[in-house]
XYZ file of N, CA and C in Angstrom:
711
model
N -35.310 -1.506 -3.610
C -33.941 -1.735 -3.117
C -33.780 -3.139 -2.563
N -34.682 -3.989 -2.153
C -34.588 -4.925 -1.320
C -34.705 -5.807 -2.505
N -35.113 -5.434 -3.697
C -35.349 -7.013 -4.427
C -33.703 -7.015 -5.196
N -32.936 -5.824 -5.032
C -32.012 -5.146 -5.964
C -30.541 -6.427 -5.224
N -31.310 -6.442 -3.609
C -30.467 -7.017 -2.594
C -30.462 -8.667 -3.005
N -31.742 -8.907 -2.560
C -32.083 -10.275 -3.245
C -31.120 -10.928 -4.552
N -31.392 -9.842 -5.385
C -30.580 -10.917 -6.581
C -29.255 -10.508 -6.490
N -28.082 -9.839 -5.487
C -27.117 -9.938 -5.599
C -26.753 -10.985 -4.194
N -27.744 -11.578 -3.569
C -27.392 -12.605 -2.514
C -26.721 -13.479 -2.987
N -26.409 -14.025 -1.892
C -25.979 -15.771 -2.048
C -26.692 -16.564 -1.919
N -27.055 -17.642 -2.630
C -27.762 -18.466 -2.532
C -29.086 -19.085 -3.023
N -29.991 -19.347 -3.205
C -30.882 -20.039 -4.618
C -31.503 -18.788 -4.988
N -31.737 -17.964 -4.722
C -32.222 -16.561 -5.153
C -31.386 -15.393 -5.409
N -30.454 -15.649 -5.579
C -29.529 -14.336 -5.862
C -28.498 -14.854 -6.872
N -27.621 -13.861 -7.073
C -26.453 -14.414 -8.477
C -25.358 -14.357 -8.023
N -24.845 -14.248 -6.336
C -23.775 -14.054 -5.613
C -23.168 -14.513 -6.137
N -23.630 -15.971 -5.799
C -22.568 -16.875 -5.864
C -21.955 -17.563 -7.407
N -22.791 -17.258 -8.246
C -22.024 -17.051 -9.784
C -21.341 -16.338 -10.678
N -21.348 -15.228 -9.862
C -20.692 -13.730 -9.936
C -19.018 -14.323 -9.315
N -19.516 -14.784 -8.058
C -17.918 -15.105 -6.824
C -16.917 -15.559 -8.233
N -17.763 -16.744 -8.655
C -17.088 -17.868 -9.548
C -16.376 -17.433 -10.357
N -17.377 -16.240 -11.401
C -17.046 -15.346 -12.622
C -15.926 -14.919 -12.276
N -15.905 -13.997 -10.865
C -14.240 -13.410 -10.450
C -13.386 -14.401 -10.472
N -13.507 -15.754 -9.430
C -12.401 -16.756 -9.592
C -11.600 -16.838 -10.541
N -12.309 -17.363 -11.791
C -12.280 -17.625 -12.676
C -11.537 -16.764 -13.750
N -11.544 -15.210 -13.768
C -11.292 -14.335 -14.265
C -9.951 -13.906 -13.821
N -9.837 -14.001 -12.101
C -8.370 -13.936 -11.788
C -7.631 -14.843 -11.963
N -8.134 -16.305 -11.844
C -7.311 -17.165 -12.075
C -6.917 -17.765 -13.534
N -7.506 -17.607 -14.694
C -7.171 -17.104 -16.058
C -6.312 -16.280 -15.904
N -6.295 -14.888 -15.671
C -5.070 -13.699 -15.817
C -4.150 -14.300 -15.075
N -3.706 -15.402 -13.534
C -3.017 -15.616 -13.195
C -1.991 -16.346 -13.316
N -2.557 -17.117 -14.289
C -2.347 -18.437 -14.937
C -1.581 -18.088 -16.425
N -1.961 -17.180 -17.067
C -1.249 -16.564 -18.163
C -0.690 -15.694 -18.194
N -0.346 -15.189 -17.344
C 0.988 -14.261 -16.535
C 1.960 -15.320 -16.751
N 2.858 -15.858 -16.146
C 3.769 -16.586 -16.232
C 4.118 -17.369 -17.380
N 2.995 -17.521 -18.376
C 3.338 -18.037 -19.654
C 3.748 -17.215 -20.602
N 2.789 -15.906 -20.531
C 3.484 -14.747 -20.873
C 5.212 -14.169 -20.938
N 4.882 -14.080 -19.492
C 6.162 -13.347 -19.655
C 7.112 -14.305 -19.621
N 7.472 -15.654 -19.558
C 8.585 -16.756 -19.802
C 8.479 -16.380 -21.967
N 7.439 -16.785 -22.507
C 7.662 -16.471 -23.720
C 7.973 -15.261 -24.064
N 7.698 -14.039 -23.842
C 8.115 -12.983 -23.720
C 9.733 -12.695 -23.568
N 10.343 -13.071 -22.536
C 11.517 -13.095 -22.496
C 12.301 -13.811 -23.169
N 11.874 -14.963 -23.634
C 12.363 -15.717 -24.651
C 12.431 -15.366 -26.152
N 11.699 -14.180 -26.256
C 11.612 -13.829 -27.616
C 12.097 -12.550 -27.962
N 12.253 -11.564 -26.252
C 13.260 -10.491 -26.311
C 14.929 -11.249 -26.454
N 14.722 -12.254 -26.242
C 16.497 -13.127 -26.339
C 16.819 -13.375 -27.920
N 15.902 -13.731 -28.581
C 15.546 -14.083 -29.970
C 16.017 -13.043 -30.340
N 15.468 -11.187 -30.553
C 15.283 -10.606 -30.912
C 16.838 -10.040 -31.050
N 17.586 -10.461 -29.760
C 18.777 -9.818 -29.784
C 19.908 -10.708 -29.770
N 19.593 -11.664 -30.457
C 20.564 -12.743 -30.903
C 21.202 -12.805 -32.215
N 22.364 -13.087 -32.521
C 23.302 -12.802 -33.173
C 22.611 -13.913 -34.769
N 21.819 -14.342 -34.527
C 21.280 -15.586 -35.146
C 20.304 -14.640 -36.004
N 20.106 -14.434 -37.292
C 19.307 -13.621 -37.917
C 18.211 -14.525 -38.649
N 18.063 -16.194 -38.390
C 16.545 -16.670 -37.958
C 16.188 -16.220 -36.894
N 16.805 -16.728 -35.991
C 16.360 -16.295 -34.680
C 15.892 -14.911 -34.810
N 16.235 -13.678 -35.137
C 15.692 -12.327 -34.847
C 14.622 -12.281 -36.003
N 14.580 -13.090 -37.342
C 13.340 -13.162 -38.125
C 12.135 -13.852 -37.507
N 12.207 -15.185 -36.693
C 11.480 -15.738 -36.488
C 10.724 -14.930 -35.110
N 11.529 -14.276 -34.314
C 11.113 -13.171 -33.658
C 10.151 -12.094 -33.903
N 10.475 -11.729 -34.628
C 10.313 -10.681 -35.053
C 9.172 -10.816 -35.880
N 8.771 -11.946 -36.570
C 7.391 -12.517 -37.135
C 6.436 -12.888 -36.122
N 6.789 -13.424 -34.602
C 6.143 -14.037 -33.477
C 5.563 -12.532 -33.249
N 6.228 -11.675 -33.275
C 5.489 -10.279 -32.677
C 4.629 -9.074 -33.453
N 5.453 -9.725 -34.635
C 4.238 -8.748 -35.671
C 3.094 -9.814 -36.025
N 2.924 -11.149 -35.945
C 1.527 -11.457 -36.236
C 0.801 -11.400 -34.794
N 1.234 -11.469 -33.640
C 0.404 -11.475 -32.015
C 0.097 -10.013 -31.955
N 0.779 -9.202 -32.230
C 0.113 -8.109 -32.047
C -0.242 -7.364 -33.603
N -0.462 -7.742 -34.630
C -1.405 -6.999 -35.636
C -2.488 -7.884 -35.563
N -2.920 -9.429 -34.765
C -4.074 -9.651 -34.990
C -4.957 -8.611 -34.016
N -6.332 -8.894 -33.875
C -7.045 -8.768 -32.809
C -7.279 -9.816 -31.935
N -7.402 -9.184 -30.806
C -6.939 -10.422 -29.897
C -8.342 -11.168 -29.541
N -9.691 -11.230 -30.114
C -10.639 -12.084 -30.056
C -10.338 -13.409 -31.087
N -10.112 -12.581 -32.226
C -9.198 -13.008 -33.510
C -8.127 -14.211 -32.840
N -7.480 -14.046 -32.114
C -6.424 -14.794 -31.749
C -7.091 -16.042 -30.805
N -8.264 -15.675 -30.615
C -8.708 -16.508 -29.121
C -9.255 -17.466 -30.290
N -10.198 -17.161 -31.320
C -11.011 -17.957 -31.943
C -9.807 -18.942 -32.806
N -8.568 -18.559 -33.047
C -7.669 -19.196 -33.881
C -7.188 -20.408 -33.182
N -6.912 -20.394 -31.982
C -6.602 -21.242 -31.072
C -7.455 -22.167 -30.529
N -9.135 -21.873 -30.058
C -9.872 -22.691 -29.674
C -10.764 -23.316 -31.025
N -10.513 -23.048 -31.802
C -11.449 -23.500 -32.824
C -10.363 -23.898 -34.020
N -9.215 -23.284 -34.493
C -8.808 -23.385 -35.523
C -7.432 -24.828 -35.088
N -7.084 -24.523 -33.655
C -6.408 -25.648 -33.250
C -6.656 -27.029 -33.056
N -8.128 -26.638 -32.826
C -8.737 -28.121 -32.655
C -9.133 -28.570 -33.725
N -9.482 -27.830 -34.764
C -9.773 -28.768 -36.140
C -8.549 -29.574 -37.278
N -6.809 -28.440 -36.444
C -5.684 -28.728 -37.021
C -5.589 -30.335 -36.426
N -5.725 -30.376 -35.125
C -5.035 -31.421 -34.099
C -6.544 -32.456 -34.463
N -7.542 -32.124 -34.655
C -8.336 -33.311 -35.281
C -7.650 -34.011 -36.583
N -7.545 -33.060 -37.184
C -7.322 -33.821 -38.808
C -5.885 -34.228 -38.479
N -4.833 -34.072 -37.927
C -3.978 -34.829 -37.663
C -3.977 -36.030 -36.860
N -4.450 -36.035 -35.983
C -5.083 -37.147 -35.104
C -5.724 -38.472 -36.112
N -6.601 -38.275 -36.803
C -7.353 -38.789 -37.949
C -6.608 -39.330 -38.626
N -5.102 -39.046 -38.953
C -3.948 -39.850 -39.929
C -3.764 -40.808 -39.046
N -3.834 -41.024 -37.765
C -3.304 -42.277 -37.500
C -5.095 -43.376 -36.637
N -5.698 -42.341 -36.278
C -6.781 -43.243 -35.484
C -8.187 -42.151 -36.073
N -8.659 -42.656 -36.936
C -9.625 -42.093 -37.059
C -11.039 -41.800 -36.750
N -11.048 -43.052 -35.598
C -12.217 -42.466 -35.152
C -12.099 -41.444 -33.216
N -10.904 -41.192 -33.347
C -10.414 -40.178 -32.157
C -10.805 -38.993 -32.304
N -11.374 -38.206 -30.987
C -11.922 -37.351 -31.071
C -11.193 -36.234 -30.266
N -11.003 -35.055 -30.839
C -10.141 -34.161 -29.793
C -11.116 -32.889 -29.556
N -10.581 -32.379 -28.529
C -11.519 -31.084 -28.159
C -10.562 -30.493 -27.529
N -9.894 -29.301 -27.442
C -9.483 -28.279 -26.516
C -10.301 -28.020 -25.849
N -9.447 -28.014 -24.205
C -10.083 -27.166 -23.251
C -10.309 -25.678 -23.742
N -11.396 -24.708 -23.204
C -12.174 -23.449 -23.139
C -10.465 -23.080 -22.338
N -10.086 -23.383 -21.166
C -9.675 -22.172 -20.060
C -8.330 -22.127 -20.791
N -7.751 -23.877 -21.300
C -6.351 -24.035 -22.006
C -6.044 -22.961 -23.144
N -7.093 -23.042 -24.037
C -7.352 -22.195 -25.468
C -7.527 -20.583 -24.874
N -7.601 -20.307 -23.847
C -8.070 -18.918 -23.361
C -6.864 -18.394 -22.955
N -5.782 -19.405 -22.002
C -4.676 -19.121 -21.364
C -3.746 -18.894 -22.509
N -3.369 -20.244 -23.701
C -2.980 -19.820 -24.820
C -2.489 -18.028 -25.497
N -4.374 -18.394 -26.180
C -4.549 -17.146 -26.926
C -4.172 -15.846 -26.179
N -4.513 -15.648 -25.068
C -4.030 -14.900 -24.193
C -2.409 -14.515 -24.058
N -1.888 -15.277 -23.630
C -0.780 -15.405 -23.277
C 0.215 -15.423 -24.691
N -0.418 -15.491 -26.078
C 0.514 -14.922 -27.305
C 0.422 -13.510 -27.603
N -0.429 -13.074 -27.495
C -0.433 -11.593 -27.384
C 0.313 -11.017 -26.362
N 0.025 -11.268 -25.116
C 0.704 -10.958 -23.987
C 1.984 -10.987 -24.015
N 2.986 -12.049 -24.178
C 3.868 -12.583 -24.609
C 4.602 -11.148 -25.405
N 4.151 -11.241 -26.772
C 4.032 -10.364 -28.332
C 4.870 -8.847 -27.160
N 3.923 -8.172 -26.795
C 3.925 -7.079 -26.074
C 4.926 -7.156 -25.111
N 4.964 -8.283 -24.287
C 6.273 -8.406 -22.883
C 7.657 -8.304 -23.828
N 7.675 -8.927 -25.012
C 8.847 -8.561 -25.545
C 9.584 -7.859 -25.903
N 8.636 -6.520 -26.208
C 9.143 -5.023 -26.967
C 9.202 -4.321 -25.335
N 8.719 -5.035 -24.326
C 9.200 -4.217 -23.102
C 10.360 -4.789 -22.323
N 10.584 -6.003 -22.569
C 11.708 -6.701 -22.263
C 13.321 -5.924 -22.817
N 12.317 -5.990 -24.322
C 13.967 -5.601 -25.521
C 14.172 -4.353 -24.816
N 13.390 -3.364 -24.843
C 13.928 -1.992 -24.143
C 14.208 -1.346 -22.522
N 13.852 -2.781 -22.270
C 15.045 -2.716 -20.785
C 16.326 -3.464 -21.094
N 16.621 -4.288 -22.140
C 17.743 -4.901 -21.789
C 18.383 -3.350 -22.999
N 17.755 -3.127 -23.856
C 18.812 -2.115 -24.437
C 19.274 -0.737 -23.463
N 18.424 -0.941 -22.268
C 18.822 0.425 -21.050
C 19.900 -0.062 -20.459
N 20.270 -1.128 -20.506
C 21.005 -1.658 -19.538
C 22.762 -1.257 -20.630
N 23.647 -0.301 -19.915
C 24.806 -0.664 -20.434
C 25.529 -1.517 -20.346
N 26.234 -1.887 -21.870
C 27.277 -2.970 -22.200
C 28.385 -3.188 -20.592
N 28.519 -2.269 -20.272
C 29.839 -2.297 -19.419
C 28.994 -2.974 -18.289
N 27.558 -3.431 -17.694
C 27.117 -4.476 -16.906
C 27.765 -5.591 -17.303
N 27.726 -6.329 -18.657
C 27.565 -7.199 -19.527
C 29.761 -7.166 -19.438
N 30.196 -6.246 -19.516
C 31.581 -7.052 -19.374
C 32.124 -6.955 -18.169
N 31.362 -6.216 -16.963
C 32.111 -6.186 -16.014
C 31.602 -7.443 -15.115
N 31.111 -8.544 -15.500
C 30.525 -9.516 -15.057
C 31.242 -10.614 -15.495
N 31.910 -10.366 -17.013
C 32.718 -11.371 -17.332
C 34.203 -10.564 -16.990
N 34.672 -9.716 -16.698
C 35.805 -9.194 -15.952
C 36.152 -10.393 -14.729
N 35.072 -10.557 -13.999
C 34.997 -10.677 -12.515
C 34.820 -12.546 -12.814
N 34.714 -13.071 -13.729
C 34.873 -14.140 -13.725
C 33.418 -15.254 -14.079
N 32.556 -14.656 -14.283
C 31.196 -14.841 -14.370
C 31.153 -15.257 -15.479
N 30.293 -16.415 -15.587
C 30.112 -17.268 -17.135
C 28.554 -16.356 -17.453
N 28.478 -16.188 -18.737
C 27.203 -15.894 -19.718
C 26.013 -16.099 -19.172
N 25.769 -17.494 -18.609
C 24.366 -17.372 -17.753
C 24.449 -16.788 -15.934
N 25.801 -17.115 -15.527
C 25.661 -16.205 -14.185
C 25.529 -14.818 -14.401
N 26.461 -14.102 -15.493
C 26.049 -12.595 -15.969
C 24.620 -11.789 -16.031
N 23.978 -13.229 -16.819
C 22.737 -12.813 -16.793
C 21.922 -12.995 -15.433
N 21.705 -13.678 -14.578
C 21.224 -13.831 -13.975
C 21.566 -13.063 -12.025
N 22.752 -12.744 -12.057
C 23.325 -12.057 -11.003
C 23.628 -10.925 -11.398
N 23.579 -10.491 -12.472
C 23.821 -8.670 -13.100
C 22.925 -7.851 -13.562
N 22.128 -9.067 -14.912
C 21.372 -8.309 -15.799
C 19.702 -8.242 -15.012
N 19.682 -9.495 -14.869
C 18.167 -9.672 -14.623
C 17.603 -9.103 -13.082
N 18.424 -8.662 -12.303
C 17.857 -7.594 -10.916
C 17.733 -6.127 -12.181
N 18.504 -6.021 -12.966
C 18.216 -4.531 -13.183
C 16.843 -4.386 -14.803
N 17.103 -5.664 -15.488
C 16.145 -6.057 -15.806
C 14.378 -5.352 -15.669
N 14.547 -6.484 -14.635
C 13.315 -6.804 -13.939
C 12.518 -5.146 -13.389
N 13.841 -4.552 -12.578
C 13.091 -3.107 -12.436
C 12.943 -2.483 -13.618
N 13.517 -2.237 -14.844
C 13.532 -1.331 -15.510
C 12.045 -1.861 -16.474
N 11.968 -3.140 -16.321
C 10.412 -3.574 -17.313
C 9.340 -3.509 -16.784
N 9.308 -3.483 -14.963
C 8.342 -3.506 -13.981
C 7.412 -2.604 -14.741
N 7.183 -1.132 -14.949
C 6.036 -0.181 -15.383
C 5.596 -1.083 -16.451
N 6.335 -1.414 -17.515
C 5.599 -0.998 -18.577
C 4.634 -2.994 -18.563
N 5.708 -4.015 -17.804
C 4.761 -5.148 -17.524
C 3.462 -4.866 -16.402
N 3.385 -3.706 -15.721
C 2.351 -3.690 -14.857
C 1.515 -2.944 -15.548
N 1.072 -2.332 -16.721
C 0.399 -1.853 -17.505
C -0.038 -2.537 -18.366
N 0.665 -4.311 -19.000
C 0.514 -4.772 -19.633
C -0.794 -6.039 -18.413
N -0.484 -6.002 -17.379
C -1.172 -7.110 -16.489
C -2.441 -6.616 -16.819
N -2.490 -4.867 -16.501
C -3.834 -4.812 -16.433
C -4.657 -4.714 -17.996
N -3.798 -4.552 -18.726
C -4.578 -4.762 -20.229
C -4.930 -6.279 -20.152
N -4.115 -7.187 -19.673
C -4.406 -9.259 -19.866
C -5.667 -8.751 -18.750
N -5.539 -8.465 -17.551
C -6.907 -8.446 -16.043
C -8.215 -8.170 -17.891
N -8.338 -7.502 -18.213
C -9.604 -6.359 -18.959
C -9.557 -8.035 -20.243
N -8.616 -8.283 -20.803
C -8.770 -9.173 -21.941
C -9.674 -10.383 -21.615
N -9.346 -10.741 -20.387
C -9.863 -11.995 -19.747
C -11.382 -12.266 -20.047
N -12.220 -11.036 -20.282
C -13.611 -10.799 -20.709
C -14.030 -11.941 -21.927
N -12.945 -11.840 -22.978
C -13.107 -12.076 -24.007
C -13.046 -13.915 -24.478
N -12.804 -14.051 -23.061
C -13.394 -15.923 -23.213
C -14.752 -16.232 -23.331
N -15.421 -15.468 -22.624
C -17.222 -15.585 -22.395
C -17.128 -15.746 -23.683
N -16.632 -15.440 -25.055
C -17.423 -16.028 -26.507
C -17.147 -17.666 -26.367
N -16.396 -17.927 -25.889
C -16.213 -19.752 -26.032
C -16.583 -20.140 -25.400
N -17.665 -19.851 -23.876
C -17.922 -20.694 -23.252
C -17.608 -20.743 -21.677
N -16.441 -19.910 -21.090
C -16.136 -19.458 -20.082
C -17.018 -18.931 -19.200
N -17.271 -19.411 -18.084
C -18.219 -18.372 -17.235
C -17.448 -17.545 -16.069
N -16.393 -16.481 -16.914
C -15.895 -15.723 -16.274
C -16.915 -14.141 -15.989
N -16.263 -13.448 -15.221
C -17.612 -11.739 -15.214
C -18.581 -11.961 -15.856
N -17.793 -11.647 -17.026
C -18.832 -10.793 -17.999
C -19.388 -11.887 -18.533
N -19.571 -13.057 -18.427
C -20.786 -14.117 -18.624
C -21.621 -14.368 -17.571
N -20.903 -14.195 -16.356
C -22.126 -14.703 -15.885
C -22.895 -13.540 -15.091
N -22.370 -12.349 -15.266
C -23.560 -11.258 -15.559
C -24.128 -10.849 -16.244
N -23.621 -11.494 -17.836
C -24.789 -10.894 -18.880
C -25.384 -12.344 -18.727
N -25.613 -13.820 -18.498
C -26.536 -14.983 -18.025
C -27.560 -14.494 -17.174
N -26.846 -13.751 -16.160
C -28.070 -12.980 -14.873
C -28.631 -11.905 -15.479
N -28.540 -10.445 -16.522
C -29.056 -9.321 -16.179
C -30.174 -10.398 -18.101
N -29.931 -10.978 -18.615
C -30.810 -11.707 -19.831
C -31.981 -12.336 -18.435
N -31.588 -13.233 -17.596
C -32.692 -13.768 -17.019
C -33.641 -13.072 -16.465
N -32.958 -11.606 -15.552
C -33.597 -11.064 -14.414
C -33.743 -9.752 -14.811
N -33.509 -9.591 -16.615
C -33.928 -8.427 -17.138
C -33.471 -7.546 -16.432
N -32.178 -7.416 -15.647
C -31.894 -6.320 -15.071
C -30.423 -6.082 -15.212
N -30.358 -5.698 -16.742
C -29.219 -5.306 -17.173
C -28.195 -3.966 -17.042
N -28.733 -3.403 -16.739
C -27.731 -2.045 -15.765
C -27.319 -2.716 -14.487
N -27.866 -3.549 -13.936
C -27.352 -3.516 -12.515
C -26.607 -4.537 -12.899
N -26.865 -5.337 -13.484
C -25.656 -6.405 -13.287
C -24.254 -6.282 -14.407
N -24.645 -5.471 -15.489
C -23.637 -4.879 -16.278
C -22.736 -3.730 -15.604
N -23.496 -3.193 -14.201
C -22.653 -2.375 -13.723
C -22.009 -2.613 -13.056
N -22.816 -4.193 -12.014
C -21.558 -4.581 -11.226
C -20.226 -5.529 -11.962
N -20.479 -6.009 -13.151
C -19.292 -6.338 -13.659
C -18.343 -5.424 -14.015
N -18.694 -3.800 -14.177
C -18.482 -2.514 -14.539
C -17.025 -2.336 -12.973
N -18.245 -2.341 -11.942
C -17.413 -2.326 -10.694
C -16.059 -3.661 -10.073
N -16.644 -4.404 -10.276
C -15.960 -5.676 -10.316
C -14.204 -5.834 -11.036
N -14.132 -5.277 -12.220
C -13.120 -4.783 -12.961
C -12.237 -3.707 -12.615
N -12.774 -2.659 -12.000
C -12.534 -1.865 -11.823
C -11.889 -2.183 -10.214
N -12.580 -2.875 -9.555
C -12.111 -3.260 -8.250
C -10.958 -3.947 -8.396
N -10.752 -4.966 -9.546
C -9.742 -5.400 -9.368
C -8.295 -5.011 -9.840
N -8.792 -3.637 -10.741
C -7.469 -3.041 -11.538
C -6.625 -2.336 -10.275
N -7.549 -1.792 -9.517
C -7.392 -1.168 -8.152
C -6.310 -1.595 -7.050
N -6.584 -3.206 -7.378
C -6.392 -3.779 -6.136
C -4.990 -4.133 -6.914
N -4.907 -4.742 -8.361
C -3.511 -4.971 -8.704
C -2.774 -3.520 -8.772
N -3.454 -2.255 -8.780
C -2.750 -0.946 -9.093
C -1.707 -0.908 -7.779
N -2.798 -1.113 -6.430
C -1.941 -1.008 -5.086
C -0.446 -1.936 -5.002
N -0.837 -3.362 -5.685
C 0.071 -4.217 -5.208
C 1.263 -4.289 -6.286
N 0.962 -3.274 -7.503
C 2.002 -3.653 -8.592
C 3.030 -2.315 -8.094
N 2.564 -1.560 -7.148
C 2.502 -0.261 -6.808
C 3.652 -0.735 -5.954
N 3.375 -1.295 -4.722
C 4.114 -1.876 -3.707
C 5.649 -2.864 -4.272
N 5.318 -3.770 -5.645
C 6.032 -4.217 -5.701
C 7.177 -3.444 -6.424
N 6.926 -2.409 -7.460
C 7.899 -1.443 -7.784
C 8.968 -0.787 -6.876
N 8.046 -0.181 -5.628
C 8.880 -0.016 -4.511
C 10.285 -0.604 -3.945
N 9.815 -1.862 -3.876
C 10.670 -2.602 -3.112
C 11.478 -2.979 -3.516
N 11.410 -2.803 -6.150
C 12.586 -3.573 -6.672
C 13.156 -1.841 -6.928
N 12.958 -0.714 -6.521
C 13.563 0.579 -6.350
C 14.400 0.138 -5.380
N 13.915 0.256 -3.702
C 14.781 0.257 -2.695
C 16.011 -0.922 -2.979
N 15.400 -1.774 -3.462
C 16.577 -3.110 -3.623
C 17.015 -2.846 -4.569
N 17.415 -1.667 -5.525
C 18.333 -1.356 -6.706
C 18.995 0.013 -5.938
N 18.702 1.171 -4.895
C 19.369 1.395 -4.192
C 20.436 1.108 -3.350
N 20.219 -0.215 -2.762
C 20.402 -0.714 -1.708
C 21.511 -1.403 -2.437
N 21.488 -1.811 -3.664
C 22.727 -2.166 -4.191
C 23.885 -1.449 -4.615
């Protein structure tokens, strides 16, 4: 038990403190492609229901190729297949320039098109919950097209997509794994780096096991809390 202690310490004998990092790193990836997400996301539930029938094709192609790839599939397209596009273009004008994508950029990306893909089909079916008569009793009252949206649609919006985007966070929290192939030393690298060195692969595969699990937990409480409060404040209206 005591040597079990040892290698989960901090400090030149233990893997504490590369584990800490792995989490950093892992939340701050998912945190970071949250907001890219769901801005494209909403932008492509707008697409979808726009009178513009590119616009709802080009939509509508953004979401059937992000979500029929696989999403490792998607990571490798972006960190590897982008950088060899943006090399050989680069090369038409300076050829001896060298490009490399960032690991966390290409991670947030790939991430965040899938993510995206998915926020949209939960977007589209809150704005189709929402009745038309929001949508004219906003321009009744004198409200231009973007105040409508933004003082009518998007409080009721926002609650009605809350479940199905807080189900989608924790599928991006679990995806985040899937950088360790490029290079990332998020969790699940730098506990399978520790349980390869210290041959002690149950324990450290389990605490990345726990680690995940701690944190689905911890967003379960707070996505939990924030539902609440866009309930009471849709009461309260």
């Amino acid at each position: 038990m005591e040597g079990v202690w040892t290698l989960l310490s901090f400090g030149p004998e233990g893997w504490g403190d590369n584990i800490a990092k792995g989490v950093l790193l892992t939340v701050t990836l998912a945190l970071a492609t949250l907001p890219l997400g769901l801005a494209i996301g909403f932008l492509v539930a707008l697409g979808k229901r726009s009178n513009d029938k590119a616009l709802r094709l080009a939509a509508n192609i953004y979401t059937t190729i992000f979500r029929g790839l696989p999403e490792l599939l998607t990571l490798f397209l972006v960190f590897y297949g982008a950088q060899i596009g943006l090399q050989k273009l680069v090369h038409l004008f300076n050829p001896d320039a060298n490009i490399e994508i960032n690991a966390f950029v290409a991670g947030m990306v790939a991430l965040g098109a899938v993510f995206s893909s998915y926020a949209s089909e939960v977007f589209l079916a809150a704005f189709r919950a929402i009745p038309d008569g929001q949508y004219e009793g906003g321009h009744a009252i004198g409200l231009s097209n973007g105040q409508t949206m933004r003082l009518v649609i998007l409080p009721q919006l926002i609650r009605l997509a809350l479940p199905g985007l807080s189900n989608l966070w924790l599928i991006l929290l679990k995806d985040t794994a899937l950088v360790s192939v490029i290079g990332l030393t998020d969790i699940l690298r730098q506990t399978g780096i520790a349980a390869r060195v210290t041959k002690e692969a149950f324990l450290f595969y389990g605490i990345a096991c726990l680690l995940y699990l701690v944190l689905a937990m911890l967003s379960s409480i707070a996505l939990g809390a924030i539902e609440r409060r866009t309930k009471r404040h849709g009461v309260q209206r």
